[in-house]
CSV table of C-alpha atoms in Angstrom, one decimal:
chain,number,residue,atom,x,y,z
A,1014,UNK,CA,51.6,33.1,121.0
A,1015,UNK,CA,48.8,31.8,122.8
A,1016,UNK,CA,49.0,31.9,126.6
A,1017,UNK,CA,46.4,29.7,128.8
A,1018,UNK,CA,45.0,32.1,131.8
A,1019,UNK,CA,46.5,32.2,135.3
A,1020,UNK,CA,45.6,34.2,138.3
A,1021,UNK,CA,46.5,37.3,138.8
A,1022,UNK,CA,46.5,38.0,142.8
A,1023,UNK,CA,49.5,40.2,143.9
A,1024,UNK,CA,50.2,41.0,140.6
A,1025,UNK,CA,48.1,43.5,140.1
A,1026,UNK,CA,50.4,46.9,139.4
A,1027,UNK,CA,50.1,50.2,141.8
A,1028,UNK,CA,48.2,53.2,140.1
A,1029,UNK,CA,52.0,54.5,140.4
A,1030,UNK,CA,53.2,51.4,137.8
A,1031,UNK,CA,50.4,51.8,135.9
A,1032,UNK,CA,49.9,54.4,132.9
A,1033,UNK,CA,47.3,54.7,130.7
A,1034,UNK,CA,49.1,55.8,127.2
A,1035,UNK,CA,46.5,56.8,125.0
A,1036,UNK,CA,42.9,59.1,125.8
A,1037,UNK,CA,41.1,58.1,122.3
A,1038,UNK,CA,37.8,57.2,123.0
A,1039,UNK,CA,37.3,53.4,122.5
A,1040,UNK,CA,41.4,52.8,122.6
A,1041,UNK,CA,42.3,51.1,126.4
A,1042,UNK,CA,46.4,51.0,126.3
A,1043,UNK,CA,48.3,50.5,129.5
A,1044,UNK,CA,51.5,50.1,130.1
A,1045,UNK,CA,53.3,48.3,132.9
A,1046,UNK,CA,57.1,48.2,134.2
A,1047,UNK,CA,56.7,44.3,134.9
A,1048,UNK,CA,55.4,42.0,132.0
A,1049,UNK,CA,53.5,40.2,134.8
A,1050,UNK,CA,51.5,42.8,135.6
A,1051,UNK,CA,50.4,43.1,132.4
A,1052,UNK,CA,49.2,39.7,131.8
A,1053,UNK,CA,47.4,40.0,135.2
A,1054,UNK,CA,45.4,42.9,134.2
A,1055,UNK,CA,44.8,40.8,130.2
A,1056,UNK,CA,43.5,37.9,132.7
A,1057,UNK,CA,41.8,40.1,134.6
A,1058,UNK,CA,40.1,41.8,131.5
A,1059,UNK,CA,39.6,38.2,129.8
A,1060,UNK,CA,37.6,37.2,133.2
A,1061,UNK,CA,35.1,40.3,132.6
A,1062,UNK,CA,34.5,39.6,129.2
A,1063,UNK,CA,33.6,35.7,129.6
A,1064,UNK,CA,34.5,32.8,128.1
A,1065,UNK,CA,36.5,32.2,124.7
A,1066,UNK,CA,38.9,34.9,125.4
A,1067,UNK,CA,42.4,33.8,125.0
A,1068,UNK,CA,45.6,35.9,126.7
A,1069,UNK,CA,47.9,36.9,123.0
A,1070,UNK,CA,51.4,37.7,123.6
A,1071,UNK,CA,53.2,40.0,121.3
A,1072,UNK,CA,57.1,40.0,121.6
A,1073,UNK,CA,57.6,43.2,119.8
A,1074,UNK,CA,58.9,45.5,118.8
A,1075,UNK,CA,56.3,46.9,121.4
A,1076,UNK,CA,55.8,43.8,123.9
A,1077,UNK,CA,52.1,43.8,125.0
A,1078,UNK,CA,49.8,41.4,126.1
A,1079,UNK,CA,46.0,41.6,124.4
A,1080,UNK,CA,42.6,39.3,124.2
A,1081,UNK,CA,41.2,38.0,120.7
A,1082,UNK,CA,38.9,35.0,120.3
A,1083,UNK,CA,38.3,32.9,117.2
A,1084,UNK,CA,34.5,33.9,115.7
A,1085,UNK,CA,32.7,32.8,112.5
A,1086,UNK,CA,32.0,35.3,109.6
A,1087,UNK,CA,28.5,35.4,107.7
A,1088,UNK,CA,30.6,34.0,104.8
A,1089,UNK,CA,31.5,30.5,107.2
A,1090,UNK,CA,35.0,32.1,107.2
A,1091,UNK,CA,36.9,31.8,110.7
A,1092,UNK,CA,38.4,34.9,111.9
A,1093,UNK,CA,40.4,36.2,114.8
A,1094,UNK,CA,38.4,39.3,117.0
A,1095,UNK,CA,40.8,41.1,119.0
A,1096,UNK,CA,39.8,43.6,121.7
A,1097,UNK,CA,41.1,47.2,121.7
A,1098,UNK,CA,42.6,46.8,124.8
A,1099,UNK,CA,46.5,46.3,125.0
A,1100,UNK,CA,48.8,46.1,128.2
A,1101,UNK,CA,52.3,46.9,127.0
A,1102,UNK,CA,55.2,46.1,129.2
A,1103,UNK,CA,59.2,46.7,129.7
A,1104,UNK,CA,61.2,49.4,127.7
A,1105,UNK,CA,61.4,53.1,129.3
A,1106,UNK,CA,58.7,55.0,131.2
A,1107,UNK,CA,56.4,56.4,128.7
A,1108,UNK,CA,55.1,60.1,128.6
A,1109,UNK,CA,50.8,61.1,129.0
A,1110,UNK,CA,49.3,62.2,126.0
A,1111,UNK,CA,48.8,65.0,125.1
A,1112,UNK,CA,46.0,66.6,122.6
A,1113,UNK,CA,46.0,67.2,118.7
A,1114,UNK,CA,43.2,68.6,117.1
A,1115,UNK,CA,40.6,68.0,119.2
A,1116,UNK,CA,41.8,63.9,119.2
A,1117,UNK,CA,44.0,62.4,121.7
A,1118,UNK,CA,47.9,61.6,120.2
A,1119,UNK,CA,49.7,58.0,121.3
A,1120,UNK,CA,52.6,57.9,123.2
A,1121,UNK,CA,54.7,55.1,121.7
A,1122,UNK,CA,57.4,53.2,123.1
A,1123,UNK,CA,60.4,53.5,120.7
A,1124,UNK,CA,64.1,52.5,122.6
A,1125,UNK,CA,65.5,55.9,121.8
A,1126,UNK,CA,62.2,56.8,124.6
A,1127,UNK,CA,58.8,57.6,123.9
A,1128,UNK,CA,57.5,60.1,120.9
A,1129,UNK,CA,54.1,61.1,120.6
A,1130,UNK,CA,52.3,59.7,117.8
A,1131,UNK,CA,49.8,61.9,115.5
A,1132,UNK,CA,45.8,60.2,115.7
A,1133,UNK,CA,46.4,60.0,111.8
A,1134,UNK,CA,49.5,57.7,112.0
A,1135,UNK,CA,47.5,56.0,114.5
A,1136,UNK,CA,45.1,55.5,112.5
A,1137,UNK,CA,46.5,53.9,110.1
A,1138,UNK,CA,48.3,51.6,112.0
A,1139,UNK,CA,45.4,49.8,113.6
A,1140,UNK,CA,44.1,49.9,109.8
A,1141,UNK,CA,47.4,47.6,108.8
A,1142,UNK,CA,47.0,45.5,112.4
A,1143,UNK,CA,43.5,44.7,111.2
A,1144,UNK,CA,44.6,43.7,107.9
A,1145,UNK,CA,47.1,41.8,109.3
A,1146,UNK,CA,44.7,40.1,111.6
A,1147,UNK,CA,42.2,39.1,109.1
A,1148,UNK,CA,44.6,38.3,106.7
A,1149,UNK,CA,46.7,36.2,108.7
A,1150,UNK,CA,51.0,37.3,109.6
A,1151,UNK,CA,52.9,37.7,105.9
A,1152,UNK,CA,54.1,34.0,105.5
A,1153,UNK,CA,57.9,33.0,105.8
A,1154,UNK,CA,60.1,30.8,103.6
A,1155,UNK,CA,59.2,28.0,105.7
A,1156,UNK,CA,55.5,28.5,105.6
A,1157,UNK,CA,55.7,29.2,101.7
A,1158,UNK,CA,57.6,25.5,101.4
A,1159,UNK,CA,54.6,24.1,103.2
A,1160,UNK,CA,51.9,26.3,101.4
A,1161,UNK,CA,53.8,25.0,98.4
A,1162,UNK,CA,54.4,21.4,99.1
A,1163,UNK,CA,50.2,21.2,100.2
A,1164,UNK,CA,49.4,22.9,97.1
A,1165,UNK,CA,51.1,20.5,95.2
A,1166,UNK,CA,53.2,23.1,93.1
A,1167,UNK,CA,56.7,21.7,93.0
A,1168,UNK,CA,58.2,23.6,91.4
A,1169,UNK,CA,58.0,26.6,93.8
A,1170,UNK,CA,58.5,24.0,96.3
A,1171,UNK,CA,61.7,22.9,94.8
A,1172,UNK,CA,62.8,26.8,94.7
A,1173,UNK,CA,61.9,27.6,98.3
A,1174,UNK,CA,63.5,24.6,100.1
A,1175,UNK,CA,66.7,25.5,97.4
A,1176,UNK,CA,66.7,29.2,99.2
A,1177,UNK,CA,66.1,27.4,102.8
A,1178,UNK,CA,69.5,25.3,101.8
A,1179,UNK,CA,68.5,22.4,100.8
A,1180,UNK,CA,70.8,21.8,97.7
A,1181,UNK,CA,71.0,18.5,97.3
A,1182,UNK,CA,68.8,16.8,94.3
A,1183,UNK,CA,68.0,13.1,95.8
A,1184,UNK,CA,67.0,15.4,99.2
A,1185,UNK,CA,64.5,17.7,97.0
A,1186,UNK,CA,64.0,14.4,95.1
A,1187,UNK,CA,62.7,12.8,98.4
A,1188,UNK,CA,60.9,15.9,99.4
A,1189,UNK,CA,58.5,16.1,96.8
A,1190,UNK,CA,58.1,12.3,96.5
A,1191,UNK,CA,57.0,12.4,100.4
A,1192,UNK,CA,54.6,15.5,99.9
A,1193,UNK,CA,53.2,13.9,96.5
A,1194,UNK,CA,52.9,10.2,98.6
A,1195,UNK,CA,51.6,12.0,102.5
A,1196,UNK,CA,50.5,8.2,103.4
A,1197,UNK,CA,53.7,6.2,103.6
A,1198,UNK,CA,54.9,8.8,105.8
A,1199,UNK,CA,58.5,9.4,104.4
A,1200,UNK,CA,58.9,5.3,104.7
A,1201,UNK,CA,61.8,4.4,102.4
A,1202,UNK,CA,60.8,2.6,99.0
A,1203,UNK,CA,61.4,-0.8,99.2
A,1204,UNK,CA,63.1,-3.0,96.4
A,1205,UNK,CA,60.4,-4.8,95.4
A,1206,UNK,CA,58.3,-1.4,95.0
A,1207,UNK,CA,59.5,-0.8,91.5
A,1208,UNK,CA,56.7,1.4,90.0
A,1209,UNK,CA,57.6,4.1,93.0
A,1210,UNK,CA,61.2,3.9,92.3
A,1211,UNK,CA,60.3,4.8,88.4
A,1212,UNK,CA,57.8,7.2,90.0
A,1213,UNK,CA,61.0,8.7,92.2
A,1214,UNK,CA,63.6,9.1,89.3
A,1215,UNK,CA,61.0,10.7,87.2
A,1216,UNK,CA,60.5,13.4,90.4
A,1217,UNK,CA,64.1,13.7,89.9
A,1218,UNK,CA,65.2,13.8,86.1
A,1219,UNK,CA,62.0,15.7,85.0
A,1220,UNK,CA,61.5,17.9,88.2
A,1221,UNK,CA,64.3,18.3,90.2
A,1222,UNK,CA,67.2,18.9,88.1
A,1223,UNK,CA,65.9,21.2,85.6
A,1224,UNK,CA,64.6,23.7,88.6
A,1225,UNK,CA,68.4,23.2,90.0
A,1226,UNK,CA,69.7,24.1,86.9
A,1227,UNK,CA,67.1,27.0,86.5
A,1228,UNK,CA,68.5,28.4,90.0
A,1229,UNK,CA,72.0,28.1,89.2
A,1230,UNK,CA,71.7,29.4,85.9
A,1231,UNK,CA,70.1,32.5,87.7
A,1232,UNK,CA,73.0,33.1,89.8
A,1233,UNK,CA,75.7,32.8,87.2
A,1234,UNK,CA,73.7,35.5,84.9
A,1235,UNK,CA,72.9,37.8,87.9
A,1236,UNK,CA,69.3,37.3,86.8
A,1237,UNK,CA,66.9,37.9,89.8
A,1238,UNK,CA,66.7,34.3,92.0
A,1239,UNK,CA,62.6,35.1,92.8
A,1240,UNK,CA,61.5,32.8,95.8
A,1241,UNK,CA,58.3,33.8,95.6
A,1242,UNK,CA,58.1,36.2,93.0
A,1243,UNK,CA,57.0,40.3,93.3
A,1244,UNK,CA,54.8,40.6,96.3
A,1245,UNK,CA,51.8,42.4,96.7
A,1246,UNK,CA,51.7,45.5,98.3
A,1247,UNK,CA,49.1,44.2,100.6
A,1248,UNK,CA,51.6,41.5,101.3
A,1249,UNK,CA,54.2,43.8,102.6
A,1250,UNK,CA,52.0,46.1,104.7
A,1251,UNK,CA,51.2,42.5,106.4
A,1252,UNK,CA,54.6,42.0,107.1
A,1253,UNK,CA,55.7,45.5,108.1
A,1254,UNK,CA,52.7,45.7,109.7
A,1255,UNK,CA,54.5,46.9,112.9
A,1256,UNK,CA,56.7,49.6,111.4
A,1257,UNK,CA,53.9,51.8,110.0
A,1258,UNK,CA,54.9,55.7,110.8
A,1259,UNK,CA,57.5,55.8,113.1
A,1260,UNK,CA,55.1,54.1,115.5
A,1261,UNK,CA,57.9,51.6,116.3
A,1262,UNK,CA,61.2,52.4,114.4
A,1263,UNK,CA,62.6,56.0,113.8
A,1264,UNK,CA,63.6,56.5,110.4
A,1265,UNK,CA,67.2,57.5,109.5
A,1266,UNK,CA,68.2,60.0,106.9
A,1267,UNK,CA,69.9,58.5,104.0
A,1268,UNK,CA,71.8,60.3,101.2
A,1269,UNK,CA,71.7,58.6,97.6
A,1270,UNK,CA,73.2,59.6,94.5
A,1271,UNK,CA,75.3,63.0,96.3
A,1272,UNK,CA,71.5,64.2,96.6
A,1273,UNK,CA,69.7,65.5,99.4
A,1274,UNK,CA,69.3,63.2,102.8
A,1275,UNK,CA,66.0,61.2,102.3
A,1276,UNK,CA,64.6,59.4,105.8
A,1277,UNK,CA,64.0,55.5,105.3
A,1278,UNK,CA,63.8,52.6,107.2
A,1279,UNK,CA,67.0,51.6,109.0
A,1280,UNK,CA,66.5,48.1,108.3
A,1281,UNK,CA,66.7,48.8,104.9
A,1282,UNK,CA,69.9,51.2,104.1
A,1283,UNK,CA,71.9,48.2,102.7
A,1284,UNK,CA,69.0,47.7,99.6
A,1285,UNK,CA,69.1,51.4,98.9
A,1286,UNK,CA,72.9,51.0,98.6
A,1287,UNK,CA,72.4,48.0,96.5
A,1288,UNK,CA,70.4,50.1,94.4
A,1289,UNK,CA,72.1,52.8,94.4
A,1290,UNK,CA,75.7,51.1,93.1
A,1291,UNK,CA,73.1,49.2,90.4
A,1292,UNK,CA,71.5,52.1,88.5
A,1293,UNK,CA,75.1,53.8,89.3
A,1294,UNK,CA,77.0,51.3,87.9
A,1295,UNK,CA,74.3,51.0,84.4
A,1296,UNK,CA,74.7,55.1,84.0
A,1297,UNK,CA,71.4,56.3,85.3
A,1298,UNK,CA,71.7,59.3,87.2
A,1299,UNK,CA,68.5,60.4,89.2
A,1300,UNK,CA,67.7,64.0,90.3
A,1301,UNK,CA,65.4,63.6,92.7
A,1302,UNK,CA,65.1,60.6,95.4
A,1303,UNK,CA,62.6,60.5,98.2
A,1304,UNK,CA,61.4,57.5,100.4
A,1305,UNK,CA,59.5,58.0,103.7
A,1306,UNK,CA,56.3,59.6,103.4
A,1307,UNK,CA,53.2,58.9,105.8
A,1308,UNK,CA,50.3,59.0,103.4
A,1309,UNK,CA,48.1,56.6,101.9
A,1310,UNK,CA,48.9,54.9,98.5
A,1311,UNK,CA,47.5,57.0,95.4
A,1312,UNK,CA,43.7,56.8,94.9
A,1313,UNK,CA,43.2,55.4,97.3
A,1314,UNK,CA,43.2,55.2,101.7
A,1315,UNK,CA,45.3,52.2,102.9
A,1316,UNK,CA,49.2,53.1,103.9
A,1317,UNK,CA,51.5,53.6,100.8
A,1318,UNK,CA,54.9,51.7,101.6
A,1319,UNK,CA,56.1,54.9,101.5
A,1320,UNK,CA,54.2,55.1,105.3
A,1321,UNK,CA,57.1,52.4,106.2
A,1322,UNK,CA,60.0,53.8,104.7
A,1323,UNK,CA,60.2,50.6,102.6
A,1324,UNK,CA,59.4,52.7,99.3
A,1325,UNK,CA,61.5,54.8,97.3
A,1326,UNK,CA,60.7,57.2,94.5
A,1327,UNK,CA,63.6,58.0,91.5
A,1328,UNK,CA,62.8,61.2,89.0
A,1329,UNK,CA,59.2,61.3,89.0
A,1330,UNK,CA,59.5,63.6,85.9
A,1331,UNK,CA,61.0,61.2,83.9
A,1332,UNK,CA,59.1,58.2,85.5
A,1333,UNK,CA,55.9,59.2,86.3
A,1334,UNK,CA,52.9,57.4,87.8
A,1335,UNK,CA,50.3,56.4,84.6
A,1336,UNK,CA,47.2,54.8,84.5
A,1337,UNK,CA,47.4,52.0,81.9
A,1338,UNK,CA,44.0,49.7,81.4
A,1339,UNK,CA,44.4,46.4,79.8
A,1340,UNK,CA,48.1,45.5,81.3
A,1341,UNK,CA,50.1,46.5,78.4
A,1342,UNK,CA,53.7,46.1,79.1
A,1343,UNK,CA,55.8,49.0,80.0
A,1344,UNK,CA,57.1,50.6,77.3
A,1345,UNK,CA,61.2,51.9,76.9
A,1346,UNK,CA,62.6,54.5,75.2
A,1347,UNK,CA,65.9,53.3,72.9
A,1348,UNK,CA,67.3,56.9,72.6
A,1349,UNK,CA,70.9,56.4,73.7
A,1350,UNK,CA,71.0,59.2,76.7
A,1351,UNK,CA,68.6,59.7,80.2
A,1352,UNK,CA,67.9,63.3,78.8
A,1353,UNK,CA,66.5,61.6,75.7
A,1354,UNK,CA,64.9,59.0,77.0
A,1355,UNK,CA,62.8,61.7,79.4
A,1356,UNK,CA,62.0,64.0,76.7
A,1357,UNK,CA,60.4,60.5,74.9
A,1358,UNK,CA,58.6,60.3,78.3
A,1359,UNK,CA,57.0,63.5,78.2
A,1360,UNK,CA,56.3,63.2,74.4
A,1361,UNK,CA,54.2,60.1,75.7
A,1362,UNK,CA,56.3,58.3,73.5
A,1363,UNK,CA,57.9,55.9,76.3
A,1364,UNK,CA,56.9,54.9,80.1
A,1365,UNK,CA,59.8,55.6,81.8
A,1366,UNK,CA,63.7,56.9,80.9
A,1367,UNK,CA,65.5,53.9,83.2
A,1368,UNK,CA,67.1,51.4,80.4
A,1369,UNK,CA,66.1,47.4,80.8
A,1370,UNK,CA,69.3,46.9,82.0
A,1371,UNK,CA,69.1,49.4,84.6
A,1372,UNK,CA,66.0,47.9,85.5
A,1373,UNK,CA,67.7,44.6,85.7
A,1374,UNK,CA,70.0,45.4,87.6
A,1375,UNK,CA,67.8,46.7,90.6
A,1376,UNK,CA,65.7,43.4,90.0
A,1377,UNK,CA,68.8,41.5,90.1
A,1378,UNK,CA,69.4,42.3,94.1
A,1379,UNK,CA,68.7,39.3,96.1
A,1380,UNK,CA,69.2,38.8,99.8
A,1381,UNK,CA,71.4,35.7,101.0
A,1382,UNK,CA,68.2,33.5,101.1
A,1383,UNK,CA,67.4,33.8,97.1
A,1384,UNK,CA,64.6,36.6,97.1
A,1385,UNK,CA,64.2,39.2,95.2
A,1386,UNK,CA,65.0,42.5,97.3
A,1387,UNK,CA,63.5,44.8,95.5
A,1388,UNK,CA,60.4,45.3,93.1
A,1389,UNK,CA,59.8,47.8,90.3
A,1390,UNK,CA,56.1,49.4,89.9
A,1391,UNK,CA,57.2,49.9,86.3
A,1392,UNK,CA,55.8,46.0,86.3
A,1393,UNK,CA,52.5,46.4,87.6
A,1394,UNK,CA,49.5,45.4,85.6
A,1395,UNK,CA,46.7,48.2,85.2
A,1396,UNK,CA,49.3,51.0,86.5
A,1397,UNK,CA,52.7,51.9,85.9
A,1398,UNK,CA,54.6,53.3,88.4
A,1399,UNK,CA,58.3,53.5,86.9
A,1400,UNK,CA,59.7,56.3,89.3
A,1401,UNK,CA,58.8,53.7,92.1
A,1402,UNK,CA,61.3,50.7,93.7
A,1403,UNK,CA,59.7,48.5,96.9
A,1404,UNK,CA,61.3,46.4,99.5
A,1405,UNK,CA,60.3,42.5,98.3
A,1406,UNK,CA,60.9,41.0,101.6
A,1407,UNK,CA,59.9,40.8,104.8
A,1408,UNK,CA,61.7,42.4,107.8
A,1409,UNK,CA,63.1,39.6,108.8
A,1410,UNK,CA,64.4,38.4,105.3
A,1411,UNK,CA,65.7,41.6,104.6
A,1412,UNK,CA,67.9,41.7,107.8
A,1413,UNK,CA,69.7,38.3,107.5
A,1414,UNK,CA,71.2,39.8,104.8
A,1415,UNK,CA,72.0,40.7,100.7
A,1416,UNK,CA,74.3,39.0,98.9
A,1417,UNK,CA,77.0,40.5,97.7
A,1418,UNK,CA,77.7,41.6,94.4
């Protein structure tokens, strides 16, 4: 949210209101009681820097005010600087600092209080802001309509405005005939404009109702309703950006299967569930489940999922992470029983001892917007990663909900 400058006389805080929460050097984080006190010290800071700064507002989870400006790349590309100076506001009174390792830890502002932060996790949090900067926020359904609708790709088109609610065939019928005809401006065909009205019951017959009968046959069989199909991992640190290591939500401990507590991300208790009842309900029984782990992904030194408690790991043993060149497809063992189907595992004979219709039935979780709720690494291209089950959504998809069954 962009916010146009405005004095800041009177506003300025006390050295009392004001705390400095971080001693890294070249990392400026203050905090205020008041939220204007912290945009008077961003306009204050945006004044000292020159022009082309503009005052960013953050809502949350940590509310904070911060500077960027709008640059050109040597590629031409535009891109979005952002000064590492942020004036956080509201929530309780944060802690100082205190040392580790010779660096300085963050204090950061959780509502259960304020936790000191590792440098590491710290880290690697500005690491996913960045990415998230340059990259642009993780979009939402709407924004994947309109990405979809620009791009000309009805048929994702037709699927996302079916998730936003949009149910009704001459309403997607008129929605793609508008997108595909921008310069009438959603004027209504006229009578006498008979080659449009052809072109508008072709958008219909040959379009519309086979992707309607596509989604509905998807919901009768239980067969996973993808929006947008398996996201990118890159994708989903984007949009969890925010949560990386406990820097804004405490993890909770979770126990699946009668095993051991694991910790994960609160917002996403109900898909473990879901997934705990599917691979239940399909006779899998794991022996090992873990989820939060603050590390980078393997081979390499961006966050793993696992970093956001949005990643969860099943038998390892039995479904273990593989290098495979080329893309073949991930290959499943047909002995009858999980102890068989692991021994074929370890023989090098099979890829992972979870059945296709336990896999299936993971897949098949969808929250109550369409999407798939969970993805399986076993599907990746030049590695599989069977043992391994992602969130799919965003945090804000995930919490409106999963639908039941």
């Amino acid at each position: 949210m962009r916010e146009s400058s405005v004095t800041g006389a009177g506003l300025v805080p006390s050295a009392a209101e004001l705390i400095r929460v971080t001693d890294q050097p070249g990392r400026r984080e203050f905090w205020c009681a008041e939220r204007a006190h912290a945009r008077a010290l961003a306009v204050g800071r945006a004044r000292a820097l020159g022009p082309g700064w503009t005052i960013v507002h953050d809502p949350g989870p940590r509310p904070h005010y911060h500077l960027a400006r709008v640059a050109r790349r040597s590629d031409g590309r535009l891109a979005r600087r952002r000064v590492g100076t942020r004036f956080f506001y509201g929530g309780p009174r944060p802690r100082h600092p205190h040392p580790a390792h010779g660096r300085r830890a963050t204090t950061a502002l959780l509502p259960g209080g304020a936790v000191t932060v590792s440098p590491e996790v710290d880290e690697a949090w500005r690491a996913a802001e960045e990415e998230r900067e340059n990259a642009g926020p993780a979009p939402d359904p709407v924004q994947q309509l309109r990405t979809a609708l620009a791009a000309r790709r009805w048929p994702q088109a037709i699927t996302a405005a079916h998730a936003l609610g949009t149910r009704d065939e001459n309403a997607l019928t008129d929605l793609v005939f508008s997108a595909a005809h921008p310069e009438r401006r959603g004027r209504p065909i006229a009578p006498h404009e008979r080659a449009l009205a052809q072109e508008w019951r072709r958008i219909r017959d040959a379009l519309v109702r086979p992707e309607l009968r596509r989604l509905s046959a998807s919901t009768a069989t239980g067969s996973p309703p993808v929006l947008a199909g398996t996201r990118s991992t890159t994708w989903l640190r984007r949009a969890w950006a925010e949560h990386l290591g406990e820097k804004t939500v405490r993890m909770v401990p979770l126990r699946l299967f009668g095993l051991s507590s694991t910790p994960v991300h609160p917002y996403t208790v109900d898909a473990w569930r879901a997934m705990e009842r599917a691979l239940s309900a399909t006779g899998y029984r794991p022996r090992s489940v873990w989820n939060y782990n603050n590390r980078p992904i393997t081979g390499g030194s961006a966050p793993s999922l696992h970093a956001y408690g949005i990643a969860t790991d099943v038998d390892p043993r039995c479904n273990p992470y593989r290098v495979t060149p080329g893309g073949p497809p991930v290959r499943f063992s047909a002995r009858p029983t999980q102890e068989q189907r692991c021994a074929d595992v370890a023989a090098g004979l099979a890829d992972t001892a979870f059945t296709p219709d336990q896999v299936a039935a993971v897949e098949a979780i969808s929250t109550v917007d369409g999407l798939q709720a969970i993805a399986w690494g076993g599907r990746w291209r030049s590695v599989k990663d069977a043992m391994h089950f992602q969130v799919n959504v965003s945090p804000d998809e995930l919490r409106r909900g999963l639908r039941a069954g």
